[in-house]
Coordinates of C-alpha atoms in Angstrom, one line a residue:
M1 CA -22.5 1.1 -46.3
T2 CA -19.9 3.0 -48.3
G3 CA -19.1 5.0 -45.7
A4 CA -18.3 2.3 -43.0
V5 CA -16.1 0.9 -45.7
L6 CA -14.2 4.2 -46.2
L7 CA -14.1 4.5 -43.0
Q8 CA -12.2 0.6 -42.3
E9 CA -10.3 1.3 -44.8
S10 CA -8.5 4.5 -43.2
L11 CA -8.3 2.7 -39.9
L12 CA -7.1 -0.5 -41.0
P13 CA -2.8 -0.6 -40.6
E14 CA -1.2 -1.8 -43.9
A15 CA 0.2 -5.0 -43.8
L16 CA -0.8 -5.8 -40.3
D17 CA -2.1 -9.5 -40.5
I18 CA -5.6 -9.0 -39.7
S19 CA -7.0 -12.9 -39.2
F20 CA -8.0 -15.0 -36.6
K21 CA -5.0 -16.3 -34.8
L22 CA -5.7 -19.6 -32.5
A23 CA -2.8 -19.2 -29.9
P24 CA -2.8 -15.6 -29.4
S25 CA -7.1 -15.6 -29.1
I26 CA -6.6 -18.2 -26.4
L27 CA -4.0 -16.2 -24.9
V28 CA -6.0 -13.1 -24.7
L29 CA -9.4 -14.6 -23.5
A30 CA -7.4 -16.3 -20.8
M31 CA -5.6 -12.7 -19.9
L32 CA -9.2 -11.6 -20.0
G33 CA -10.6 -14.3 -18.3
L34 CA -8.1 -13.7 -15.6
F35 CA -8.9 -10.1 -14.9
L36 CA -12.7 -11.0 -14.6
T37 CA -11.7 -13.5 -11.9
I38 CA -9.4 -11.4 -10.0
G39 CA -12.8 -8.3 -10.3
F40 CA -14.6 -11.1 -8.5
V41 CA -12.4 -12.1 -6.0
F42 CA -12.1 -8.5 -5.0
R43 CA -15.5 -7.3 -5.7
V44 CA -16.6 -4.5 -3.6
A45 CA -18.1 -4.6 -0.6
D46 CA -18.6 -1.4 0.4
T47 CA -17.8 2.4 -0.7
D48 CA -14.5 2.4 0.8
D49 CA -13.1 -0.6 -1.6
M50 CA -15.5 1.0 -4.4
W51 CA -13.6 4.0 -4.5
V52 CA -10.5 3.8 -2.4
A53 CA -9.4 0.1 -1.9
G54 CA -9.8 0.3 1.7
R55 CA -6.8 2.3 2.2
S56 CA -5.2 -0.3 2.4
I57 CA -2.5 -0.7 -1.0
G58 CA 1.3 -0.6 0.1
N59 CA 3.6 1.2 -1.6
V60 CA 5.4 -1.7 -4.4
E61 CA 1.6 -2.6 -5.2
N62 CA 0.4 0.7 -5.6
G63 CA 3.5 1.9 -7.3
M64 CA 2.8 -1.4 -9.9
A65 CA -0.7 0.0 -10.2
I66 CA -0.1 3.6 -10.9
G67 CA 2.1 2.2 -13.8
A68 CA -0.4 0.2 -15.2
N69 CA -2.9 2.8 -14.3
W70 CA -0.6 5.3 -15.9
M71 CA 0.9 3.2 -19.2
S72 CA -1.9 2.8 -21.3
A73 CA -2.6 2.4 -25.0
A74 CA -1.1 5.8 -25.3
S75 CA 2.1 5.1 -24.0
Y76 CA 2.4 1.4 -25.2
L77 CA 1.4 1.7 -28.8
G78 CA 0.8 5.9 -28.9
M79 CA 4.2 6.9 -28.2
A80 CA 6.1 4.7 -30.4
A81 CA 4.0 5.7 -33.0
S82 CA 4.1 9.1 -32.6
I83 CA 8.1 8.5 -32.3
A84 CA 8.1 6.6 -35.5
L85 CA 5.9 9.4 -37.5
A86 CA 7.3 12.0 -36.0
G87 CA 10.8 11.1 -34.7
F88 CA 12.7 13.3 -32.3
Y89 CA 9.4 15.5 -31.8
G90 CA 7.5 12.2 -30.9
L91 CA 9.8 12.6 -27.5
V92 CA 7.6 14.9 -26.3
Y93 CA 5.8 12.3 -24.8
V94 CA 8.6 11.0 -22.6
V95 CA 9.8 13.9 -21.3
G96 CA 6.0 15.3 -20.6
W97 CA 4.6 12.3 -19.2
T98 CA 7.6 11.5 -16.7
T99 CA 8.5 15.3 -15.5
G100 CA 5.4 15.3 -14.1
Y101 CA 5.5 12.7 -11.7
F102 CA 8.4 14.6 -10.1
I103 CA 6.2 17.7 -9.3
L104 CA 3.5 15.0 -7.7
L105 CA 6.3 13.3 -5.7
I106 CA 7.3 16.8 -4.4
F107 CA 4.2 19.0 -4.3
L108 CA 1.2 16.7 -4.1
A109 CA 1.6 13.0 -3.1
A110 CA 1.8 13.0 0.6
Q111 CA -0.4 16.1 0.9
L112 CA -3.1 14.8 -1.0
R113 CA -3.0 11.4 1.4
R114 CA -3.0 13.7 4.4
F115 CA -6.2 15.3 3.2
G116 CA -7.4 11.7 2.8
K117 CA -10.6 12.0 0.7
Y118 CA -12.2 9.8 -1.9
T119 CA -11.9 11.5 -5.5
A120 CA -10.3 14.5 -6.6
P121 CA -13.7 16.4 -6.9
D122 CA -13.8 15.4 -2.9
F123 CA -10.8 17.4 -2.3
V124 CA -11.9 20.2 -4.4
G125 CA -15.5 20.5 -2.8
D126 CA -14.4 20.2 0.7
R127 CA -11.0 22.6 0.7
F128 CA -13.1 25.4 -1.2
N129 CA -16.3 24.4 0.7
S130 CA -18.2 24.8 -2.2
D131 CA -20.7 22.1 -4.0
T132 CA -20.4 24.1 -7.5
A133 CA -16.7 23.9 -7.1
R134 CA -17.0 19.9 -6.2
A135 CA -19.8 19.7 -9.3
I136 CA -17.4 21.6 -11.7
A137 CA -14.6 19.3 -10.7
A138 CA -16.8 15.9 -10.9
V139 CA -18.1 17.1 -14.2
T140 CA -14.8 18.1 -15.6
T141 CA -13.0 14.3 -14.2
F142 CA -16.0 12.6 -16.1
L143 CA -15.1 14.5 -19.7
I144 CA -11.4 13.4 -18.9
G145 CA -12.6 10.0 -18.6
F146 CA -14.4 10.1 -21.6
V147 CA -11.8 11.7 -24.0
Y148 CA -8.9 9.9 -22.4
A149 CA -10.7 6.5 -22.8
I150 CA -11.5 7.2 -26.6
G151 CA -7.7 6.6 -27.2
Q152 CA -7.7 3.4 -25.3
A153 CA -10.8 1.9 -27.2
K154 CA -9.0 2.3 -30.3
G155 CA -5.8 1.1 -28.8
M156 CA -7.5 -2.0 -28.1
A157 CA -9.4 -2.5 -31.3
L158 CA -6.7 -2.0 -33.4
V159 CA -4.7 -5.0 -31.5
G160 CA -7.5 -7.2 -31.6
L161 CA -7.9 -6.9 -35.5
Y162 CA -4.5 -8.5 -35.1
I163 CA -5.3 -11.3 -32.9
F164 CA -9.0 -12.2 -33.5
G165 CA -9.6 -11.2 -37.2
D166 CA -11.9 -8.7 -38.9
Y167 CA -16.1 -9.3 -38.3
G168 CA -17.2 -6.3 -39.9
G169 CA -20.8 -6.9 -40.5
L170 CA -21.1 -8.9 -37.4
I171 CA -23.1 -5.8 -36.0
P172 CA -25.3 -4.3 -38.7
G173 CA -24.0 -1.5 -40.1
L174 CA -20.5 -1.6 -38.4
D175 CA -16.8 -2.4 -39.9
G176 CA -14.6 -4.7 -38.6
Y177 CA -12.5 -2.1 -36.5
Q178 CA -16.0 -0.8 -35.1
V179 CA -17.2 -4.3 -34.1
M180 CA -14.0 -4.9 -32.3
V181 CA -14.2 -1.5 -30.3
V182 CA -17.7 -2.9 -28.6
A183 CA -16.5 -6.1 -28.3
M184 CA -13.6 -4.7 -26.0
M185 CA -15.3 -2.0 -24.7
V186 CA -18.4 -4.7 -22.9
V187 CA -15.6 -7.1 -21.6
T188 CA -13.7 -3.7 -19.8
V189 CA -17.2 -2.3 -18.6
G190 CA -18.2 -5.7 -17.3
Y191 CA -15.4 -6.4 -15.3
L192 CA -15.3 -2.9 -14.0
T193 CA -18.5 -2.6 -12.8
L194 CA -18.0 -5.7 -10.7
S195 CA -15.0 -4.9 -9.2
G196 CA -14.2 -1.4 -8.4
M197 CA -11.5 0.1 -7.1
L198 CA -9.9 -2.9 -4.9
G199 CA -10.6 -5.3 -7.9
A200 CA -9.3 -2.7 -10.6
T201 CA -6.4 -2.2 -8.0
K202 CA -5.2 -5.9 -7.8
N203 CA -6.1 -6.3 -11.5
Q204 CA -3.5 -3.5 -12.6
A205 CA -0.7 -5.2 -10.4
V206 CA -1.1 -8.2 -12.9
Q207 CA -1.6 -6.3 -15.7
Y208 CA 1.3 -4.3 -15.1
V209 CA 3.5 -7.2 -15.2
I210 CA 1.9 -8.7 -18.2
L211 CA 2.4 -5.3 -20.1
I212 CA 5.7 -4.8 -19.3
L213 CA 7.1 -8.4 -19.8
A214 CA 5.3 -8.3 -23.1
F215 CA 7.1 -4.8 -24.0
I216 CA 10.4 -5.8 -23.0
I217 CA 10.6 -9.2 -24.4
G218 CA 9.2 -8.2 -27.4
L219 CA 11.8 -5.6 -27.7
F220 CA 14.7 -7.8 -27.1
V221 CA 13.4 -10.5 -29.3
V222 CA 12.9 -8.2 -32.4
G223 CA 16.3 -6.4 -31.8
Y224 CA 18.6 -9.7 -31.5
T225 CA 16.4 -11.4 -34.4
N226 CA 16.8 -8.4 -36.7
G227 CA 20.6 -8.0 -35.5
Y228 CA 19.8 -4.6 -34.2
S229 CA 20.9 -5.3 -31.0
T230 CA 22.6 -7.8 -29.0
V231 CA 22.2 -6.7 -25.1
L232 CA 20.7 -3.6 -24.4
P233 CA 18.5 -2.2 -27.2
Q234 CA 17.6 0.7 -25.2
L235 CA 21.0 1.7 -25.7
E236 CA 21.9 0.1 -29.2
Y237 CA 19.2 1.3 -31.2
G238 CA 21.5 4.6 -31.5
A239 CA 23.3 2.9 -34.2
L240 CA 20.1 2.8 -36.3
I241 CA 19.3 6.9 -36.3
N242 CA 21.2 8.0 -39.2
Q243 CA 19.5 5.2 -41.7
L244 CA 15.9 6.1 -40.8
G245 CA 16.4 9.8 -42.4
S246 CA 16.5 13.3 -41.2
E247 CA 12.8 13.4 -40.2
F248 CA 13.5 10.8 -37.6
S249 CA 17.0 12.5 -36.1
E250 CA 16.4 16.0 -36.9
P251 CA 14.9 17.9 -34.1
F252 CA 11.1 19.5 -34.9
A253 CA 11.5 18.3 -38.4
S254 CA 7.8 17.5 -38.1
S255 CA 6.5 19.8 -36.0
S256 CA 7.4 23.9 -34.5
Y257 CA 9.6 24.4 -31.4
Y258 CA 6.4 26.2 -29.9
L259 CA 4.1 22.8 -30.0
W260 CA 6.9 20.8 -28.5
V261 CA 6.9 23.2 -25.8
A262 CA 3.2 23.7 -25.4
T263 CA 2.8 19.9 -25.4
T264 CA 5.4 19.4 -23.1
F265 CA 4.0 21.7 -20.7
S266 CA 0.3 20.5 -21.1
L267 CA 1.5 17.1 -20.6
I268 CA 3.7 17.8 -17.6
F269 CA 1.2 19.6 -15.6
G270 CA -1.7 17.6 -16.9
T271 CA -0.2 14.6 -15.3
C272 CA -0.3 16.4 -11.8
G273 CA -4.3 17.0 -12.7
L274 CA -5.4 13.7 -13.8
P275 CA -8.1 12.7 -10.9
H276 CA -7.5 8.8 -12.0
V277 CA -3.9 9.2 -11.0
L278 CA -4.5 11.5 -8.3
V279 CA -6.5 9.0 -6.5
R280 CA -4.0 6.3 -6.2
F281 CA -2.7 8.2 -3.4
Y282 CA -6.0 8.1 -1.6
T283 CA -5.7 4.2 -1.7
V284 CA -2.6 4.1 0.6
E285 CA -1.9 3.2 4.3
T286 CA -0.1 6.6 4.8
E287 CA 1.7 9.4 3.6
R288 CA 4.8 7.9 3.7
T289 CA 3.6 5.1 1.6
A290 CA 2.2 7.7 -1.2
R291 CA 5.3 9.3 -1.4
W292 CA 7.5 5.9 -2.2
S293 CA 4.6 4.5 -4.4
T294 CA 5.1 7.4 -6.2
V295 CA 9.0 6.5 -6.5
W296 CA 8.1 3.1 -7.5
G297 CA 5.4 4.0 -10.4
L298 CA 7.9 6.1 -11.6
F299 CA 10.7 3.5 -11.6
F300 CA 7.8 1.0 -13.6
I301 CA 6.9 3.5 -15.8
C302 CA 10.6 4.5 -16.8
I303 CA 11.2 1.1 -17.9
L304 CA 8.9 1.2 -20.9
Y305 CA 9.6 4.5 -21.5
W306 CA 13.3 3.6 -21.9
S307 CA 12.6 1.1 -24.2
A308 CA 9.9 2.9 -26.4
P309 CA 12.1 5.2 -28.8
A310 CA 14.1 1.7 -29.2
F311 CA 10.7 0.0 -30.3
A312 CA 10.0 3.0 -32.7
A313 CA 13.2 2.8 -34.4
F314 CA 13.2 -0.9 -35.0
G315 CA 9.7 -0.8 -36.2
T316 CA 10.6 2.4 -38.7
D317 CA 13.0 0.3 -40.3
L318 CA 11.4 -3.2 -40.3
Y319 CA 8.3 -0.9 -42.2
S320 CA 11.1 0.8 -44.7
Q321 CA 12.3 -2.7 -45.5
N322 CA 9.5 -4.6 -45.8
V323 CA 6.5 -2.6 -47.0
G324 CA 7.4 0.9 -48.0
A325 CA 9.3 4.1 -47.5
T326 CA 8.0 5.4 -44.0
Y327 CA 8.2 8.9 -44.9
G328 CA 7.1 11.0 -48.0
D329 CA 4.0 10.3 -50.2
P330 CA 2.1 7.6 -49.2
G331 CA 4.4 6.9 -46.5
M332 CA 3.6 5.1 -43.4
T333 CA -0.1 5.7 -42.3
S334 CA -1.1 7.1 -39.0
A335 CA -2.7 3.6 -38.6
A336 CA 0.2 1.8 -39.1
S337 CA 2.2 4.1 -36.4
E338 CA -0.3 3.0 -34.0
V339 CA 0.5 -0.7 -34.2
I340 CA 4.0 -0.1 -35.0
V341 CA 5.0 -2.4 -31.9
V342 CA 2.8 -5.4 -32.8
L343 CA 3.9 -4.6 -36.5
A344 CA 7.7 -4.9 -35.8
A345 CA 7.0 -8.5 -34.0
Q346 CA 5.0 -9.7 -37.2
L347 CA 7.7 -8.0 -39.7
S348 CA 10.6 -10.0 -37.6
G349 CA 8.8 -13.1 -38.7
L350 CA 8.4 -14.4 -35.0
P351 CA 5.7 -17.0 -34.5
D352 CA 1.9 -15.9 -34.5
W353 CA 2.0 -17.0 -30.5
F354 CA 5.2 -14.8 -29.8
V355 CA 3.4 -11.5 -32.0
G356 CA 0.1 -12.4 -29.8
I357 CA 2.1 -11.9 -26.5
V358 CA 3.1 -8.4 -27.5
A359 CA -0.5 -7.5 -28.6
A360 CA -1.9 -8.7 -25.4
G361 CA 0.3 -6.3 -23.6
G362 CA -1.1 -3.2 -25.5
I363 CA -4.3 -4.7 -24.7
A364 CA -3.7 -4.9 -20.5
A365 CA -2.6 -1.4 -20.9
A366 CA -5.4 0.0 -22.6
I367 CA -7.8 -1.8 -20.3
A368 CA -5.8 -0.9 -17.2
T369 CA -6.0 2.8 -17.7
V370 CA -9.9 2.3 -19.0
A371 CA -10.3 0.9 -15.1
G372 CA -8.6 4.1 -13.6
L373 CA -10.1 6.4 -16.0
F374 CA -14.0 4.7 -15.3
I375 CA -13.7 4.2 -11.4
A376 CA -12.5 7.6 -11.4
G377 CA -15.2 9.1 -13.5
S378 CA -17.9 6.9 -12.0
S379 CA -16.9 7.9 -8.3
A380 CA -17.5 11.6 -9.6
I381 CA -21.1 11.1 -10.3
S382 CA -21.9 8.8 -7.5
H383 CA -19.8 10.3 -4.5
D384 CA -19.2 13.5 -5.5
I385 CA -22.8 14.8 -7.3
Y386 CA -25.2 12.2 -6.2
M387 CA -24.3 11.6 -2.5
N388 CA -22.7 14.8 -1.7
I389 CA -25.5 16.9 -3.8
I390 CA -28.2 15.3 -4.7
N391 CA -29.1 12.9 -2.1
E392 CA -26.8 13.1 0.7
D393 CA -28.6 10.1 2.8
A394 CA -27.6 7.8 -0.1
T395 CA -27.0 4.5 1.5
Q396 CA -23.8 2.6 0.6
R397 CA -25.8 0.5 -1.8
Q398 CA -27.4 3.1 -3.6
Q399 CA -23.9 5.0 -4.1
I400 CA -22.5 1.9 -5.6
L401 CA -25.4 1.1 -8.0
V402 CA -25.4 4.6 -9.1
G403 CA -21.6 4.3 -9.5
R404 CA -21.8 1.0 -11.6
L405 CA -24.5 3.1 -14.2
S406 CA -21.9 5.7 -14.3
I407 CA -19.3 3.1 -15.5
V408 CA -22.1 1.8 -18.2
A409 CA -22.7 5.5 -19.1
L410 CA -18.9 6.3 -19.4
G411 CA -18.5 2.9 -21.2
A412 CA -21.2 3.6 -23.8
L413 CA -20.3 7.2 -24.8
T414 CA -16.8 5.7 -25.4
T415 CA -17.6 3.6 -27.1
L416 CA -20.0 5.8 -29.5
A417 CA -16.9 8.3 -30.3
A418 CA -14.4 5.6 -30.8
L419 CA -16.2 4.1 -33.4
N420 CA -15.1 7.2 -35.6
P421 CA -12.3 8.9 -33.5
A422 CA -11.2 12.3 -34.5
S423 CA -7.6 11.8 -33.7
S424 CA -4.7 9.7 -32.8
I425 CA -4.3 7.5 -29.9
A426 CA -1.5 9.7 -28.3
A427 CA -3.4 13.4 -29.6
L428 CA -6.8 11.9 -28.0
V429 CA -5.2 11.3 -24.6
G430 CA -2.8 14.7 -25.2
Y431 CA -6.2 16.9 -25.1
A432 CA -7.5 14.9 -21.6
F433 CA -4.3 15.9 -20.5
S434 CA -5.0 19.8 -21.3
L435 CA -7.9 19.6 -19.9
A436 CA -6.5 18.6 -16.3
G437 CA -3.6 21.0 -16.6
S438 CA -6.1 23.7 -17.2
V439 CA -8.9 23.1 -14.5
L440 CA -7.8 20.8 -11.7
F441 CA -4.4 21.3 -11.4
P442 CA -4.3 24.6 -10.4
M443 CA -6.8 24.0 -7.5
F444 CA -4.9 21.3 -6.3
F445 CA -1.8 23.1 -6.2
L446 CA -3.2 26.5 -4.9
G447 CA -5.2 24.5 -2.9
M448 CA -2.6 22.8 -0.8
W449 CA 0.1 25.3 -0.8
W450 CA -1.8 28.3 -0.5
E451 CA -4.5 28.6 2.5
N452 CA -5.8 31.8 1.6
A453 CA -7.2 30.3 -2.3
N454 CA -10.8 30.5 -1.3
R455 CA -14.3 29.5 -3.1
Q456 CA -14.7 32.5 -5.2
G457 CA -11.1 32.3 -6.5
A458 CA -11.8 28.8 -7.2
L459 CA -14.8 29.0 -8.8
A460 CA -13.8 31.6 -11.2
G461 CA -10.2 29.7 -11.9
M462 CA -12.2 26.6 -13.0
T463 CA -14.8 28.4 -14.9
T464 CA -12.4 30.2 -16.8
G465 CA -9.9 27.3 -17.6
L466 CA -13.1 25.1 -18.6
T467 CA -14.1 27.9 -21.2
L468 CA -10.6 28.2 -22.4
W469 CA -9.9 24.9 -22.9
S470 CA -13.1 24.5 -24.8
V471 CA -12.0 27.0 -27.5
P472 CA -9.5 25.1 -29.2
M473 CA -11.2 21.8 -29.3
I474 CA -14.2 23.3 -30.8
N475 CA -12.0 24.9 -33.5
E476 CA -9.9 21.7 -34.3
I477 CA -11.9 18.4 -32.9
V478 CA -15.7 19.6 -33.6
P479 CA -15.2 20.2 -37.1
T480 CA -13.9 16.5 -37.8
Y481 CA -17.3 15.3 -36.5
I482 CA -19.2 17.7 -38.6
G483 CA -19.2 16.8 -42.4
S484 CA -19.5 20.3 -43.8
L485 CA -16.9 21.8 -41.9
E486 CA -12.9 21.7 -42.3
A487 CA -10.7 21.7 -39.1
P488 CA -9.3 23.7 -38.0
L489 CA -11.5 26.9 -38.3
S490 CA -9.3 29.4 -37.5
A491 CA -5.6 28.3 -38.5
G492 CA -3.9 31.0 -36.6
L493 CA -5.6 29.6 -33.2
A494 CA -4.4 26.3 -34.1
Q495 CA -1.3 27.5 -34.0
W496 CA -0.9 29.2 -31.4
M497 CA -2.9 27.8 -29.0
P498 CA -3.0 24.4 -30.1
A499 CA -5.8 21.8 -28.1
I500 CA -2.8 19.3 -27.6
G501 CA -1.0 22.1 -25.8
S502 CA -3.6 24.7 -24.8
A503 CA -2.6 24.2 -20.8
L504 CA 0.4 26.7 -21.9
I505 CA -1.8 29.4 -22.3
T506 CA -4.7 28.7 -19.8
L507 CA -3.0 27.3 -16.9
P508 CA -1.1 31.0 -16.3
V509 CA -4.2 32.4 -16.5
V510 CA -6.0 30.1 -14.5
F511 CA -3.7 30.7 -11.7
V512 CA -3.9 34.6 -11.9
V513 CA -7.5 34.5 -12.1
T514 CA -7.8 32.0 -8.9
I515 CA -5.1 34.6 -7.1
V516 CA -6.5 37.9 -7.9
V517 CA -10.2 36.6 -6.9
S518 CA -9.4 35.4 -3.6
M519 CA -7.4 38.0 -3.0
A520 CA -10.5 40.4 -3.7
T521 CA -12.7 38.4 -1.7
D522 CA -13.0 37.0 2.0
E523 CA -10.4 34.3 3.3
P524 CA -11.4 31.0 4.0
S525 CA -12.5 29.8 7.4
L526 CA -10.0 29.6 10.1
E527 CA -10.6 25.9 10.2
T528 CA -10.2 25.3 6.4
K529 CA -6.9 27.2 7.1
R530 CA -5.9 24.7 9.8
I531 CA -7.0 21.5 7.7
V532 CA -4.2 22.8 4.8
R533 CA -1.8 23.3 7.2
Q534 CA -2.0 19.7 8.7
C535 CA -1.6 18.4 5.2
H536 CA 1.8 19.8 5.4
S537 CA 2.7 18.7 9.4
P538 CA 5.6 16.2 10.0
E539 CA 3.6 14.1 12.7
P540 CA 2.1 11.2 11.4
M541 CA -1.2 10.1 10.8
G542 CA -3.3 6.6 11.3
Q543 CA -4.8 4.3 8.3
Q544 CA -7.9 6.0 8.1
E545 CA -7.3 9.2 9.5
T546 CA -7.6 12.5 7.7
A547 CA -6.3 16.0 8.3
E548 CA -9.7 17.0 8.8
D549 CA -9.7 14.6 11.5
V550 CA -7.1 15.6 13.3
V551 CA -8.3 19.2 13.2
A552 CA -11.4 18.1 14.8
D553 CA -9.9 16.2 17.7
G554 CA -8.0 19.3 18.2
G555 CA -4.9 17.8 17.0
E556 CA -1.5 19.6 17.3
E557 CA -0.9 22.7 14.8
V558 CA 2.2 23.1 13.1
A559 CA 2.0 27.1 12.3
T560 CA 0.4 30.0 13.4
D561 CA -2.7 32.1 12.3
G562 CA -1.4 36.0 11.5
G563 CA 1.7 35.4 14.2
R564 CA -1.3 34.0 16.7
A565 CA -0.3 30.7 17.8
V566 CA -2.9 28.0 17.9
D567 CA -3.1 25.6 20.9
D568 CA -3.8 22.1 20.7
A569 CA -7.3 22.1 21.7
G570 CA -8.0 24.8 19.3
T571 CA -8.5 27.6 21.9
D572 CA -9.9 29.8 18.7
G573 CA -12.7 27.1 18.4
D574 CA -15.4 29.9 18.8
H575 CA -13.7 32.0 16.0
T576 CA -13.4 29.0 13.9
T577 CA -16.9 28.4 14.6
D578 CA -18.6 31.8 13.8
E579 CA -16.2 31.7 10.7
A580 CA -17.4 28.5 9.6
T581 CA -20.6 29.3 10.0
D582 CA -20.5 32.8 8.2
D583 CA -18.7 30.6 5.4
A584 CA -21.5 28.3 5.1
A585 CA -24.1 30.9 4.8
T586 CA -22.8 32.4 1.9
E587 CA -22.2 29.0 0.1
E588 CA -24.1 28.6 -3.2

């Protein structure tokens, strides 16, 4: 029991009013009830609804879902926390998490929609004609969901402590923070097992409205109440910076330039490889909708990202005035920084019900992201491993059942890990980005833009990426769960290949390995090349149509194979069949 008390003391934010508050509790319970109701109304009827929402989502609604799906507890809470503690260095998350969307918009959004599968592993498996590649991508997707969701569970629990109070001991052996982790995850898993992607998408649009209003209204009121701003806090907060100290305003005062570059790189390309982000492009009607939903999503995201530095500045100054020095020894703890948004509203002397609105936004942000993560993770298990590898004759009912069981399993694992999290919210999310950038992004980019990328290259590249990503994780994170070890195991490795920025090293290596192995082995079948070309065709496609459907129907080609034109009817059909047969015969 002593260990539990020590853990609670290390995770409970100082100065946060941890007690039951009636009005905020009613507000949050009503919000959670709304999510459950929407999930029930739009509950899944078939696998299309479960995984891709029937490909029926419009661009603005999908843009809002992208925003909610993306703006997790790491954006709502963790980003402001990082800026509050690390100052200028904390902007790494603003830069990395927004830049990645431009790459998605230009290189992947429309093309992935034209390819038209259900999941990220679905693309990898079909593009490279390999069940082994599909399985590696599915395991990676599940792992990303697990690592990413730990930070969300932590964020929900910290905010839940402010609203509902400390119920340590309610579950034997668990402190107040841990009880809140369990409670929040039970609610989240319950609504997800019911709703699937269709219900989750409808919920995410609502969740975006809740979180963005809570954040922006909170920012304006905190700024005006304390005299920091009158009209535009996103611009006026600059007047505060000189008062906050060099730790806040001096570039790289708290971390090295190399770490900033490595982290930014990982966040940018990790964004382009996150399965729960990419699956949003499968839910829309057309490739045009995919592009515009990305534009809308980036706009909705930037509303919060432009505002987070201001909230961090306000919270830092309020902490210094009301609690103690933000920097130095002891300074603000990581736990306090991770609720700086809520703490700023509380320290401003605002009513509990108003602070509760700000806190509710944090819970909505975390639940929205967990929804996307768990749907992507469960689809990887149910659709990509169970249906495509284990039981090809699986009925829709069986697939949905396995998907729901996968959500429960993912929720249980996340809950256990979140009881004693290894890092801050933002750092935990960063590890998932490094994994996505190391393993999945190279396959999406090369698979979509280089038609000669083949099965052998993909397998070599993904295995290399997964192995290299594991090295810094073992070096820095695993020891925190083993009492007898001190992290990092190797200080030199942590400096040059940090876990949060490992993609700077791993991604170029994976690209080289994939390209070299692909060039040294047989080219993909002509049919696969045709499908890749069709993904870049200017010709519009139907709502349920995919590039594979167009090629199978003898659709118009937009490129030539080795200088030899391929006609509309597919006159190279015999050659394609022979190659495809040979290709299938060599499959693992």
